[in-house]
Short mmCIF file of C-alpha atoms in Angstrom, two decimals:
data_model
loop_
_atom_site.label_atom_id
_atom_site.label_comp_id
_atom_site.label_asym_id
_atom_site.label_seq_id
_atom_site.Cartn_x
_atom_site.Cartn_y
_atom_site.Cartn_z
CA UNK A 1 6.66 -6.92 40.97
CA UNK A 2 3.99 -7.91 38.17
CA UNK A 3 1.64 -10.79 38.63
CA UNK A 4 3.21 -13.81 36.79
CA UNK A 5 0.18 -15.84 37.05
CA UNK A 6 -1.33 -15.38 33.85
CA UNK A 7 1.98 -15.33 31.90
CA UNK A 8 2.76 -19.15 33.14
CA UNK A 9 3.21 -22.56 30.29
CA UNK A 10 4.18 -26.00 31.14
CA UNK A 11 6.65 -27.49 28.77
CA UNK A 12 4.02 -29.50 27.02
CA UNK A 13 1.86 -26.36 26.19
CA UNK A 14 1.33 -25.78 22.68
CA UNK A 15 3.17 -23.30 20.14
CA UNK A 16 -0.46 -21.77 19.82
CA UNK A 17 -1.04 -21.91 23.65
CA UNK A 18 2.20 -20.03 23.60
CA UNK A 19 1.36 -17.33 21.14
CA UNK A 20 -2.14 -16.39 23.51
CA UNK A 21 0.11 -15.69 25.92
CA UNK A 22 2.57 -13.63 24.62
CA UNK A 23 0.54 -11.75 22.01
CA UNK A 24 -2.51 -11.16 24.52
CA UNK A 25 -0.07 -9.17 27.56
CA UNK A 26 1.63 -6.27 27.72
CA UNK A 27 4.99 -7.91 28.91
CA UNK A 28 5.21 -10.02 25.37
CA UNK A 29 7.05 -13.15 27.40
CA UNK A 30 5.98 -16.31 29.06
CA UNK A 31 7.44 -18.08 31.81
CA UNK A 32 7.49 -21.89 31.77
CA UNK A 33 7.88 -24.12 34.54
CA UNK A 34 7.58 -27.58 35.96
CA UNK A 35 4.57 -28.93 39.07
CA UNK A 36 6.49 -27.37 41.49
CA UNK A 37 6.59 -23.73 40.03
CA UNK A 38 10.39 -24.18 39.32
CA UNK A 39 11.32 -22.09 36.50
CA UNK A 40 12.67 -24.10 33.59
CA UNK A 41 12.60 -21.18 30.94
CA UNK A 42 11.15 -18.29 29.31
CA UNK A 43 9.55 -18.03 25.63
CA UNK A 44 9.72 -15.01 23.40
CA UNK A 45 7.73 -14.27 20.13
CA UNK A 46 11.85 -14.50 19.21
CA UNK A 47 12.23 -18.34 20.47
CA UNK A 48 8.50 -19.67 18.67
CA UNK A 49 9.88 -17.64 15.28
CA UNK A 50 13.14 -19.75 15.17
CA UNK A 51 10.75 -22.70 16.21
CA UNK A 52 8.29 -22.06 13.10
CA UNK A 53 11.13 -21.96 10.71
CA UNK A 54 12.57 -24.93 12.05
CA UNK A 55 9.57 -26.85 10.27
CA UNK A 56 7.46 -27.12 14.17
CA UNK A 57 3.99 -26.52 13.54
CA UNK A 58 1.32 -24.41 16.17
CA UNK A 59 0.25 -27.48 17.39
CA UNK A 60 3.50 -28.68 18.83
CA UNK A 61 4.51 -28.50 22.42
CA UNK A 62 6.91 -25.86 23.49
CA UNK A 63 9.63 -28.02 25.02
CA UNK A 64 11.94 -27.84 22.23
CA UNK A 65 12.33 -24.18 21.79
CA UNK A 66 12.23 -22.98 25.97
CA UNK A 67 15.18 -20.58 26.17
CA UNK A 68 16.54 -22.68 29.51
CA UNK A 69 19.10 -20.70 30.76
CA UNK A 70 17.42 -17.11 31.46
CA UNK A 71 18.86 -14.40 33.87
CA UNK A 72 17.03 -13.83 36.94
CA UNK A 73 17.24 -11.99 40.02
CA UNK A 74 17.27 -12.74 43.77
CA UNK A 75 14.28 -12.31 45.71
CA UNK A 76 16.71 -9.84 48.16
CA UNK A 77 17.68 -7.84 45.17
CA UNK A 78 16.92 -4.63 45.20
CA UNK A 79 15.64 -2.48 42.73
CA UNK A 80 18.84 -0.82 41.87
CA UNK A 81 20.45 -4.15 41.65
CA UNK A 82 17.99 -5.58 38.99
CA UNK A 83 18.20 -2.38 37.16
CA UNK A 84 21.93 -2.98 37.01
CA UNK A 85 21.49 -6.30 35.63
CA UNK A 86 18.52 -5.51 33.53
CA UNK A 87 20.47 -2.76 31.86
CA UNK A 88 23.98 -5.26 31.53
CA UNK A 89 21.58 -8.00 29.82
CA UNK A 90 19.40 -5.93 27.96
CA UNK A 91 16.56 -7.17 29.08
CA UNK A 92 12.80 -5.84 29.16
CA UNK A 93 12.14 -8.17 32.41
CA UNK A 94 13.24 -10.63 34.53
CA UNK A 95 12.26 -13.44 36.41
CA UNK A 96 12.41 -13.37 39.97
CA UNK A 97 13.31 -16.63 41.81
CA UNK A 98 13.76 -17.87 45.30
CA UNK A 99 17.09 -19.41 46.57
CA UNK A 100 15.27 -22.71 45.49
CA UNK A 101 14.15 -21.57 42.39
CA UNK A 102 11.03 -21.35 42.42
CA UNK A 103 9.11 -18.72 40.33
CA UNK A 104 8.50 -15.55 42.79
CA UNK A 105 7.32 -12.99 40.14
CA UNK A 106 8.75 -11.06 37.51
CA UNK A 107 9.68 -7.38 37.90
CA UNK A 108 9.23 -5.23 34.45
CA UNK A 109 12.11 -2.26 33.75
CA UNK A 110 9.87 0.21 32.47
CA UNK A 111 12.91 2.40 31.56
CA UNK A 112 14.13 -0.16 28.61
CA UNK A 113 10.67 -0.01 27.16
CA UNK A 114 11.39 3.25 25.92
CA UNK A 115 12.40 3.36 22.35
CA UNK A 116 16.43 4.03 21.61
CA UNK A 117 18.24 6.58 19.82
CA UNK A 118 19.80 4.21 17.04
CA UNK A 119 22.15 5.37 14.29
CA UNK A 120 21.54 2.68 11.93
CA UNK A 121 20.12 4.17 8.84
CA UNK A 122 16.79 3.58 6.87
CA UNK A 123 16.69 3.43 3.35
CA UNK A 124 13.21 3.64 2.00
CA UNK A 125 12.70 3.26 -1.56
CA UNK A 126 10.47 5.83 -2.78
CA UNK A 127 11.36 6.05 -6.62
CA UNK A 128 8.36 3.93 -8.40
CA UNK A 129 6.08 4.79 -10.82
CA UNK A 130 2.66 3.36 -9.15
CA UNK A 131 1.47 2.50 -12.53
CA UNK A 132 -1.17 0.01 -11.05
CA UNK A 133 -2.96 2.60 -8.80
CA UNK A 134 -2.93 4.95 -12.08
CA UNK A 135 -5.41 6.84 -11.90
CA UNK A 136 -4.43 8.24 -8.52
CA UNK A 137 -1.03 8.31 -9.22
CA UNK A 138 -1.07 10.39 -12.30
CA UNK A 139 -0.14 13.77 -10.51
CA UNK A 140 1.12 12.30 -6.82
CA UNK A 141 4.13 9.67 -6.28
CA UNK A 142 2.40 6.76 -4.55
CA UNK A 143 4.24 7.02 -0.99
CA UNK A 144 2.31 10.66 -0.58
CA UNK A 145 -1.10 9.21 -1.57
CA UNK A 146 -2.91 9.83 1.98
CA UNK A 147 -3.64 6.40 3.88
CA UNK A 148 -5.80 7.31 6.95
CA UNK A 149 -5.00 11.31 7.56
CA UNK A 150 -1.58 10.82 6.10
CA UNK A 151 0.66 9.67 3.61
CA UNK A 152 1.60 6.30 3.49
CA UNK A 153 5.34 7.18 3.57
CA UNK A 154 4.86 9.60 6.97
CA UNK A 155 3.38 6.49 8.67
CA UNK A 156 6.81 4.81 7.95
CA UNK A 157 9.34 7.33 8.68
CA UNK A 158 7.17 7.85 12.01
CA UNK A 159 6.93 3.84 12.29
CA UNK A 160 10.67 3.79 12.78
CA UNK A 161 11.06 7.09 14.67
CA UNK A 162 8.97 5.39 17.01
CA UNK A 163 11.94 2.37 17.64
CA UNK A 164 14.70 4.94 17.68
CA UNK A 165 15.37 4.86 14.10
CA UNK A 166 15.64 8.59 13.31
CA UNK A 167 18.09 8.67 9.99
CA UNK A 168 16.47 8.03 6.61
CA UNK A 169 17.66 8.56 3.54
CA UNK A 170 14.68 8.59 0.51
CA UNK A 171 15.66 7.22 -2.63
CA UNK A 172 13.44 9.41 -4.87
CA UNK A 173 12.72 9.72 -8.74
CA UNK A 174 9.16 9.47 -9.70
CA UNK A 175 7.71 13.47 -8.65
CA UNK A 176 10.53 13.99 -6.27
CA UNK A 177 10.01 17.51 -5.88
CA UNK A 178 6.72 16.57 -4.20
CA UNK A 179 8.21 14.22 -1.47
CA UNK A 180 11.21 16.67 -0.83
CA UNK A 181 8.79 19.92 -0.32
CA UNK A 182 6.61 17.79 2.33
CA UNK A 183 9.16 16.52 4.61
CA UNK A 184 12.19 18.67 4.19
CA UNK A 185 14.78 17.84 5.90
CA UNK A 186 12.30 15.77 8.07
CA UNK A 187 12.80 18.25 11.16
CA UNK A 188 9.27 18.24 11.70
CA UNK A 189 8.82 14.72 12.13
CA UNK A 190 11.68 14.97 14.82
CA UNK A 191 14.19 12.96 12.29
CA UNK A 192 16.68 13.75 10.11
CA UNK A 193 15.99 12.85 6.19
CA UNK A 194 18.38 12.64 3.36
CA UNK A 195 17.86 12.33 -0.19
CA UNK A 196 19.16 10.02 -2.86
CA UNK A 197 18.08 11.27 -6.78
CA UNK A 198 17.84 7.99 -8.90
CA UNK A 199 18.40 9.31 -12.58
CA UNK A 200 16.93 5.99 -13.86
CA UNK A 201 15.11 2.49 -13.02
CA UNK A 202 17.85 1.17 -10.57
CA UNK A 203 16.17 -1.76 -8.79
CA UNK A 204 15.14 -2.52 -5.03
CA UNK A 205 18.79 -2.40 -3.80
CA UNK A 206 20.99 -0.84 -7.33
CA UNK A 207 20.18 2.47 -5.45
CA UNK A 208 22.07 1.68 -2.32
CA UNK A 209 25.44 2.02 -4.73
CA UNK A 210 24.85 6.11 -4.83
CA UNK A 211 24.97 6.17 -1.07
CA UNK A 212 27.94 3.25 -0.33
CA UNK A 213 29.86 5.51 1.92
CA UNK A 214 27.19 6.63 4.17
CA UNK A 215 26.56 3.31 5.10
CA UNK A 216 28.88 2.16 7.85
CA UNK A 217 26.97 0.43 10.08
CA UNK A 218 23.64 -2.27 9.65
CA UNK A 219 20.79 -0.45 8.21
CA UNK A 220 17.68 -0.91 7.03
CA UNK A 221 16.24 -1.15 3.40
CA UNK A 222 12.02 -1.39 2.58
CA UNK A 223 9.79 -0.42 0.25
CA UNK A 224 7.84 3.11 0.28
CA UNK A 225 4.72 1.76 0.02
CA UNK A 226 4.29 -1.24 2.62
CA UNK A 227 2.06 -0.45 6.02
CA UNK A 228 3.40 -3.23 8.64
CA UNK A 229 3.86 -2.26 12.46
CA UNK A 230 6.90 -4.95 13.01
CA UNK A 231 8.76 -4.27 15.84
CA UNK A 232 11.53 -2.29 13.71
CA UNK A 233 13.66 -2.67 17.11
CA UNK A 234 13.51 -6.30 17.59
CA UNK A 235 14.68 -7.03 14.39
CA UNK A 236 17.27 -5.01 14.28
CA UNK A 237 18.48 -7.08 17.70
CA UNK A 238 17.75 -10.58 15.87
CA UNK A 239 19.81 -9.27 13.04
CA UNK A 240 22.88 -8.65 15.38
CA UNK A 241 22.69 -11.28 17.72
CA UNK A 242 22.38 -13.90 14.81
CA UNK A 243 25.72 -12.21 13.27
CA UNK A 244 24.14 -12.08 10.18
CA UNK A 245 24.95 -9.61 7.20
CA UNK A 246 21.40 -9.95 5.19
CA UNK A 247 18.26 -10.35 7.03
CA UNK A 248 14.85 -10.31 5.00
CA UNK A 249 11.42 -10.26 6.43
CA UNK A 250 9.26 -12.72 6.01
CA UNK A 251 5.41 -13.40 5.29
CA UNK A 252 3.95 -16.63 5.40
CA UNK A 253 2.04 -17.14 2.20
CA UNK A 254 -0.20 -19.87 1.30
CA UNK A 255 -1.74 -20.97 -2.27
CA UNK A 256 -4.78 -23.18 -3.16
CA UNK A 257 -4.64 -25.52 -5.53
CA UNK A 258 -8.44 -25.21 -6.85
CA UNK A 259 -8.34 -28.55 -8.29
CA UNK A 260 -7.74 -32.41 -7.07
CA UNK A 261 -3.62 -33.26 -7.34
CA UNK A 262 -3.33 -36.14 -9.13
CA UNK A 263 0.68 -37.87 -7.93
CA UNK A 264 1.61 -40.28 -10.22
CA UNK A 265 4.67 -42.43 -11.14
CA UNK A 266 4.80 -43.21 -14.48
CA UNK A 267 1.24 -44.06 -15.52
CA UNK A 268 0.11 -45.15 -12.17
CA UNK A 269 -1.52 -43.09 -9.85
CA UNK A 270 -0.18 -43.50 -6.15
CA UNK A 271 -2.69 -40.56 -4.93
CA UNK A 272 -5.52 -37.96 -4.95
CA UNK A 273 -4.68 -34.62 -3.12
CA UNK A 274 -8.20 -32.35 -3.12
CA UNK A 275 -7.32 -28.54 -3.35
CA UNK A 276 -4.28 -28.87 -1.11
CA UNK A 277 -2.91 -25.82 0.34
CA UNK A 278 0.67 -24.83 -0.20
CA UNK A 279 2.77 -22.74 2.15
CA UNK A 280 5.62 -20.73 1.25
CA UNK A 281 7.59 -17.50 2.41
CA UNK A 282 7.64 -14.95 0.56
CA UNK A 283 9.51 -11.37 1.10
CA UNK A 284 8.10 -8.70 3.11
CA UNK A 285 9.93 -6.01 1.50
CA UNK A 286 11.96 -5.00 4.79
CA UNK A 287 15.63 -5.86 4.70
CA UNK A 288 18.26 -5.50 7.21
CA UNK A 289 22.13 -5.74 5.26
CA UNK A 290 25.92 -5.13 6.74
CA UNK A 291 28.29 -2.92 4.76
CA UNK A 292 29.86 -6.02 3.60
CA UNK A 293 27.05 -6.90 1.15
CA UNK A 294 27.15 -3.53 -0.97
CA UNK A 295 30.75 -4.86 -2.50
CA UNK A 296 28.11 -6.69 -4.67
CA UNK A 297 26.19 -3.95 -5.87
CA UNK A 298 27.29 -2.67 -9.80
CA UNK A 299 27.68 0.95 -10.24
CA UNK A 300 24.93 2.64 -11.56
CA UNK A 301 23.01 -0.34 -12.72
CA UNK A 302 19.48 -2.08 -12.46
CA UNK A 303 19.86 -3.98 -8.95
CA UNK A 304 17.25 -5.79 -7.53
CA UNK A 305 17.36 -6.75 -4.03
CA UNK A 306 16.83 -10.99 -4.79
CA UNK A 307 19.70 -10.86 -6.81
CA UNK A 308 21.89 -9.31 -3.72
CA UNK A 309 20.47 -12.44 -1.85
CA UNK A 310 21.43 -14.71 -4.31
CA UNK A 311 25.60 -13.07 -4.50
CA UNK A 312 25.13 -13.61 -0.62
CA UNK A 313 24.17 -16.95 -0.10
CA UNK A 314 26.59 -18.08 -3.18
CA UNK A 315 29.84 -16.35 -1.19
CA UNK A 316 28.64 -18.26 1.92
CA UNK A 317 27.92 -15.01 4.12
CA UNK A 318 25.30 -15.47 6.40
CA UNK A 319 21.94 -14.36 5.14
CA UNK A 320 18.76 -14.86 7.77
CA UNK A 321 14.89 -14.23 7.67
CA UNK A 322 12.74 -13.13 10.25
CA UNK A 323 9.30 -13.71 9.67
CA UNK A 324 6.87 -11.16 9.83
CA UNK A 325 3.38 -12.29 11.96
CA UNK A 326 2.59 -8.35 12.54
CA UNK A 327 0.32 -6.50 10.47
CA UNK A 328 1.81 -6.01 6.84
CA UNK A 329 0.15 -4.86 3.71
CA UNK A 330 1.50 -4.29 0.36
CA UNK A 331 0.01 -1.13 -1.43
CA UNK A 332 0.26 -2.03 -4.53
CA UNK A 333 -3.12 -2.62 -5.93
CA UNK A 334 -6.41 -0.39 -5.40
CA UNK A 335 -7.87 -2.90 -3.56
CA UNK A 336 -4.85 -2.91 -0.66
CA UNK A 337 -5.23 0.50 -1.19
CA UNK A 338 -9.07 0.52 -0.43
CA UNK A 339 -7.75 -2.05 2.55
CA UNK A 340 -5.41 0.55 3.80
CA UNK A 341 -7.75 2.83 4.60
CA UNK A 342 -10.39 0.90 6.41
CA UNK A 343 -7.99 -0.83 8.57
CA UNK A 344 -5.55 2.24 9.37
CA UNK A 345 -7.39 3.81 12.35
CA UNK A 346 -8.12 0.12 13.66
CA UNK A 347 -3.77 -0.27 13.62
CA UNK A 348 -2.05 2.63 13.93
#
């Protein structure tokens, strides 16, 4: 059974407090509980992301977003019997508590930490010109310009082999020949690729109508040229347990006005902001999406993936984000490209 001690929050700990915790150990959970030791909940990196989007700041006690009714096991249980209930619940671990209780330890199933043979597919999008890292991508597609000892688009496909996700389909134009003669038929990454051709510009998701009825269960959609090391698993989970049929990952962005804000009403001024800081969320390029959503993808036409978003939300299907606090970095310019490459050894 693991020592709980340093995994332990009262409910009026903060968010931040919170994050320490879970970020900082191994088993990525805290346990809360009351002066006695009584448990009164667990917190996941899953409970403080609903908890940030529901406008609660780092600074705000836990309370609120405490998942209060966790499954535990008995003290007297054995080890086959938590590994029963571990396996029913999914879980990674569970609390142990007395007949009163109170917090005994937690036990760990090391066998669900190993990553899952999922079906789902991943659609990486793998077409674009690179026109702002011209030079370099004159005579080499961007995803196979080398980022640490590789190319960018082998850390991905090995990203998601890593979570179970072994069947990817490339949606390829720009140099194709290039990207098909490296990885194959992706055998010797241990996963199984496919290819989609795109004979013109079709958009972040107009490429997803060539490949409609291979698509039968959720499945993943992200650009070829983002380095992130997001939990591909996780959100795959959050995707399914929210029932939702368009998830999009999430970056917290923020913007500095370099000059004083000056709010007025009519020709009065009511007040002076200095350089105030603006937060917003802006997409990560990593989508989750149900069958359901590709009814409202045209034929052969420019697509992008907003515009899917927008034909969601306005036919009321349910359309979720999950925000993105992992490392994530958009390759786009030379200087993320420069960024890349000092940084890759230090996170992958």
């Amino acid at each position: 059974m693991k020592n709980y001690k340093n995994i332990i929050l009262n409910p009026s700990s903060s968010i931040k407090e919170a994050l320490k915790i879970i970020d900082s150990g191994a088993m990525k959970i805290a346990l809360v509980v009351d002066e006695n030791e009584k448990l009164l909940g667990t917190l996941t990196d899953g409970d403080i992301r609903r908890g940030l989007l529901n406008n609660l700041s780092l600074d705000d006690a836990i309370e609120p977003i405490i998942f209060k009714t966790p499954t535990t096991c008995s003290i007297e249980d054995t080890k086959e019997k938590i590994l029963e209930i571990a396996v029913e619940k999914k879980l990674y671990q569970i609390p142990v508590v007395d007949n009163t209780g109170k917090l005994i330890g937690i036990e760990e199933v090391d066998e669900l930490l190993k990553p899952k043979n999922r079906n789902n597919k991943v659609v990486l999008m793998v077409g674009g010109l690179g026109t702002r890292l011209r030079p370099l991508t004159e005579k080499i597609p961007k995803p196979m310009l080398k980022v640490g000892d590789k190319p960018i688009l082998e850390t991905i496909i090995l990203n998601f082999k890593k979570y179970g996700f072994s069947n990817i389909v490339l949606s390829v134009s720009y140099k194709s020949e290039m990207i098909e003669n490296y990885f194959g038929n992706g055998s010797k990454l241990g996963v199984h690729i496919e290819y989609v051709h795109e004979e013109k510009r079709m958009g972040t998701a107009g490429a997803l109508s060539l490949i409609q009825e291979k698509l039968n269960e959720p499945f993943f959609v992200m650009n070829g040229d983002l380095l992130t090391n997001i939990n591909f698993e996780h959100m795959m989970d959050y995707h399914i347990q929210n029932s939702s049929v368009a998830t999009m990952g999430v970056r917290e962005y923020d913007f500095q006005v370099p000059y004083g804000v000056v709010n007025i009403d009519g020709i009065n001024i009511k007040s002076i902001a200095e350089k105030p800081v603006h937060n917003f969320y802006v997409s990560g390029g990593v989508y989750i999406l149900d069958r359901a959503v590709l009814d409202f993808i045209p034929k052969n036409q420019f697509f992008d993936m907003p515009t899917l978003f927008e034909k969601v939300i306005a036919n009321n299907m349910k359309s979720i984000s999950f925000p993105i606090r992992e490392y994530w970095l958009d390759i786009g310019r030379m200087e993320e490209f420069e960024k890349a490459n000092n940084e890759y050894h230090k996170v992958f």
